[in-house]
Amino acid sequence: MLSLSVNNSPRTQQLNDEAGWKVIETNFKKSELHHKETVFTLGNGYLGVRGSFEEGYIHEHAGTIINGIYDDVAIAATEIVNCPNWLPLTIKVAGETFRMDSGEILEYKRQLDMRLGILSRDVRWKSPAGHTLDLHFERFVSLASQHFLAIHCEITSHDYAGEVEVTAGFEAEPHTLGIEHWQTVKEGGTDKIIWLHSKTLHSGIELGMAAKLKLENEADSFAREFECSAELTKCFDIKPGETKTVEKIVTVYTSRETSTPAEIALIDLVEAPSYSTLLATHIAAWERVWLDSDVIIEGDEKAQQSVRYNIFQILAATPRHDDKVSIPPKTLSGFEYRGHIFWDTEIFILPLLTFTQPALARNLLNYRYHTLPGARRKAQELGYKGAMFAWESATTGDEVTPKWVPDPNGKLVRIWCGDLEIHINADIAYASWNYWQNTGDNQWMCDYGAEMILDTANFWESRVSWNEQRQSYDILNVIGPDENHEQVDNNAFTNLMVQWHLNTVAKLWEWLTKNHPEKATQLAVKLNINPQKLENFAFIGNNIYLNQDSETGLIEQFDGFYDLEYVNFDDYEPRSKSMQGILGVEETQARQILKQPDVLMLFYMMRDRFDLETMTANWDYYTLRTDHVYGSSLGPAINAIIACDLNQTGEAYTHFMRAALVDLDNVRSNANQGIHAASAGGVWQALVFGFAGIRISENGIITAHPNLPSHWKRLKFRLQWQDRWYQVDLNADGGDENKEVEIIPTPTPIISTSSQTFTSESSPGIEGIIFDLDGVITDTSEFHYLAWKKLADEEGIPFDREANEALRGIPRRESLMGILNGRPATEEQIQDMMERKNNYYIELMQSITPKDLLPGAAELLEELQAAGIKIALGSSSKNARTVIERLGIADKFVAIADGYSVTKSKPAPDLFLFAAEKLGVTPQNCIVVEDATAGIEAGLAAGMKVVGLGPKERVGKAHVVLPSLERVTWKDLQQHLANYKQQVEQIKAKI
């Protein structure tokens, strides 16, 4: 049975609760230390943290890698740097320091929970003196608040009674592959906080980091300052059977985000919520991401786990708030390739994001736009026109591929990729075009994409050579994706990608001149685009040389490839390294040994151009000549797709698992260097475009051509195409299911209420509704009151329910100021009181269940979601996400705006404007539902329709006033707003 469906709601797929979400290690092996540091990497797009131990380990390769932080280096020009290490947390028991290489490890388990984005470790340790303790470590890098990092540690004694000492600090000046990049500007500490202010040695990028260490249920703390560092230490007594908990919260900023990173890090840390609150918002953020990007495989636990792992690492490395950085080939998990940006991002990673997280895909393409000046400089320096994107790019887009590198014997070897691997120009144009086609993001194409596609086309006009004898254009002296062969002529991949690029320009220009004539005029002047040039682009594209046998369909990878010596790989088995590693660079270049098959890559990227016979002939020829296991990690996933197209499912599965397990199982013996990002992105493509066989026609018809492995029972995932969500659910009953199935969009949902029916089109102007939380969806005011009451009693301040009523809808700090009513308090005391109140509130909040939903709230949310109305939460509470999770309604919200989202709280309109932006809805097409005066004023200031719940004296300024949401339907809201509009029109008429 094959089941495919489309749903307009972006939050309808529920996460699978079955196995496949965790990567678990139960036996620590020193020999696998660096491999597992890669495997257990965490990230949030802003930074990545390798999976080293909090207490450290001899010869570890710890890494905190912040995207975009480069510093000058010899040979490679610039490299992404290892930033100060925030992890250090040491534990001393009776004066002996816990380490994995000290004492005896009785039990061990390390676990990456991909669903929650949490890394944990459980160790039963017997100290050298014979004391036995259980240690539980848990850490995360916040996906919800990218500048926050946190560690939670539980220490349980089995047989030890005495003092335990826990110390938190920073490693201020780590090296990067042996190279120093940091100088400490200043560091220090108070009795509660330590901080670090650092600066890169050459690029001058500043970094600020701050940390606090908290012992559960104990207020005493102190800092011990040393000559070169500052640390926080907690000392406490423990006895057998007792558990003590410490938490380290860290904030980090750089001068890429703010001119005063150390100051901002300190301010954020002082105002930081508790560990539990940070964790709750982090988990909620990952839950929302997985709702759109998860892939479910039933019948193959190993494939399920590895697929989620690859997706997790891509999502963890993708920048969310910065479009001037991209994803390095080792993500933010390692330093190989110096953190430079390659074609890996556009061709292998971008499709996953385009179809499940399009806003993030746009960020990555914007990075290329911001580097256009560097691409133009490169073209000019080499004597060409237009823009020539760097093969290796960093901050500016200037070429940073080293020209010479020393071999193991110290002899300098010329590296030609930066000069000759020019297919990247067409790769970026291809990615830009496909992002536009699949998202319908016309504004992006007008503002950014068009200029990139056109100016890189200008480059090709100056790079091709006319061959008088063949009456065609050659592209000479290049390197294709198969880097085993350098300085070749007419590389098939490069030539056909250029042909596609130049033939696409006409379609783009026609659209641009028709829909954005002012932009077209601007670009025509800036890039010298004119009718003659457009004709020349088309002529070149139609006459680029391709050596293809007309009878067999076989395509020569480049001029002279057929003349090279054939090698039988079986003659070299068994082996543990690439053929190039065995034979050497020159010997490999003289043979038919492919690092990756360029021609087969074309069949995927231009899959509608070639027939089955041509694909088969080339598959049979080039597959035998490809170093699949130790060549390029970019090849296996693409080979899996081609094998599916050829109905060779078993072969496809072999290639697929080779890609899927490249890091988890260290297939290539180099996972210690970092995640294989391109392979990870390719794994998703192999599932969607290979085994599911998804194809999208030019007119938007989406079809599946499923070819599932025989042991797979189900393959399920979601795709977003031009703002519509498609759910693909393939179930194999054991038969041959390789047939075309069209995905038919369902009609607009119709909701039945009372005796009438209506659709969301009944109110075409309203696209989103933003709900306040307290007093609208649930009533946590009693919890707030009890928490404030407990604090006020502790401080000896009179406080009752009447005083609490004045705090409705007011943020925490303003509420506290009202309670203090002029009573003097230092900033430290204020922060302490806010933290205490929040902890009391969180404790009380644990009792919340779906039963605490206010009457009518659940029904209305369900109805709105089914009607295709986008729903957001707009609450000043910093605990809002946790509350809706406990209420069981988190899946109803497309966006959440809470106390962490904006600086100015209600009655400023910022919170609701933020929510509308996240919904992708203009303010005038939003409804706000509020119960507080400040919220009503905020909604009105935002230019939204406002529904007030409660007495008129409190919410009377709203457009519509209702007592509550009980028995309120979507139709009722529309009718109330229509009545209001009619009243306004009547008043206007009288005037």
PDB file of C-alpha atoms in Angstrom, residues 485 492 545-550 552-566 590-592 594 599 617-618 621-622 625:
ATOM      1  CA  HIS A 485      42.307  13.996 -12.111  1.00  0.00           C
ATOM      2  CA  ALA A 492      31.633  16.425 -18.554  1.00  0.00           C
ATOM      3  CA  TYR A 545      31.197  20.242 -26.161  1.00  0.00           C
ATOM      4  CA  LEU A 546      30.198  16.868 -24.702  1.00  0.00           C
ATOM      5  CA  ASN A 547      31.839  13.637 -25.829  1.00  0.00           C
ATOM      6  CA  GLN A 548      28.920  11.203 -25.800  1.00  0.00           C
ATOM      7  CA  ASP A 549      28.728   8.087 -27.933  1.00  0.00           C
ATOM      8  CA  SER A 550      25.547   8.325 -29.978  1.00  0.00           C
ATOM      9  CA  THR A 552      25.889   3.503 -26.417  1.00  0.00           C
ATOM     10  CA  GLY A 553      25.180   6.808 -24.682  1.00  0.00           C
ATOM     11  CA  LEU A 554      28.519   6.533 -22.857  1.00  0.00           C
ATOM     12  CA  ILE A 555      29.899   9.927 -21.819  1.00  0.00           C
ATOM     13  CA  GLU A 556      33.641  10.427 -21.480  1.00  0.00           C
ATOM     14  CA  GLN A 557      34.399  12.045 -18.124  1.00  0.00           C
ATOM     15  CA  PHE A 558      36.994  14.302 -19.749  1.00  0.00           C
ATOM     16  CA  ASP A 559      39.131  14.379 -22.876  1.00  0.00           C
ATOM     17  CA  GLY A 560      41.464  11.393 -22.832  1.00  0.00           C
ATOM     18  CA  PHE A 561      39.892   9.490 -19.946  1.00  0.00           C
ATOM     19  CA  TYR A 562      39.373   6.399 -22.106  1.00  0.00           C
ATOM     20  CA  ASP A 563      43.138   6.321 -22.800  1.00  0.00           C
ATOM     21  CA  LEU A 564      44.062   5.972 -19.128  1.00  0.00           C
ATOM     22  CA  GLU A 565      45.010   2.596 -17.660  1.00  0.00           C
ATOM     23  CA  TYR A 566      42.185   0.493 -16.181  1.00  0.00           C
ATOM     24  CA  ALA A 590      47.362   8.300 -14.889  1.00  0.00           C
ATOM     25  CA  ARG A 591      44.731   5.625 -14.226  1.00  0.00           C
ATOM     26  CA  GLN A 592      40.954   5.232 -14.425  1.00  0.00           C
ATOM     27  CA  LEU A 594      37.748   7.933  -9.646  1.00  0.00           C
ATOM     28  CA  VAL A 599      29.142  11.586 -14.935  1.00  0.00           C
ATOM     29  CA  ALA A 617      25.611   2.257 -19.767  1.00  0.00           C
ATOM     30  CA  ASN A 618      27.420   4.890 -17.742  1.00  0.00           C
ATOM     31  CA  TYR A 621      31.195   1.718 -16.813  1.00  0.00           C
ATOM     32  CA  TYR A 622      31.956   4.214 -14.067  1.00  0.00           C
ATOM     33  CA  ARG A 625      36.195   2.597 -11.710  1.00  0.00           C
TER      34      ARG A 625
END
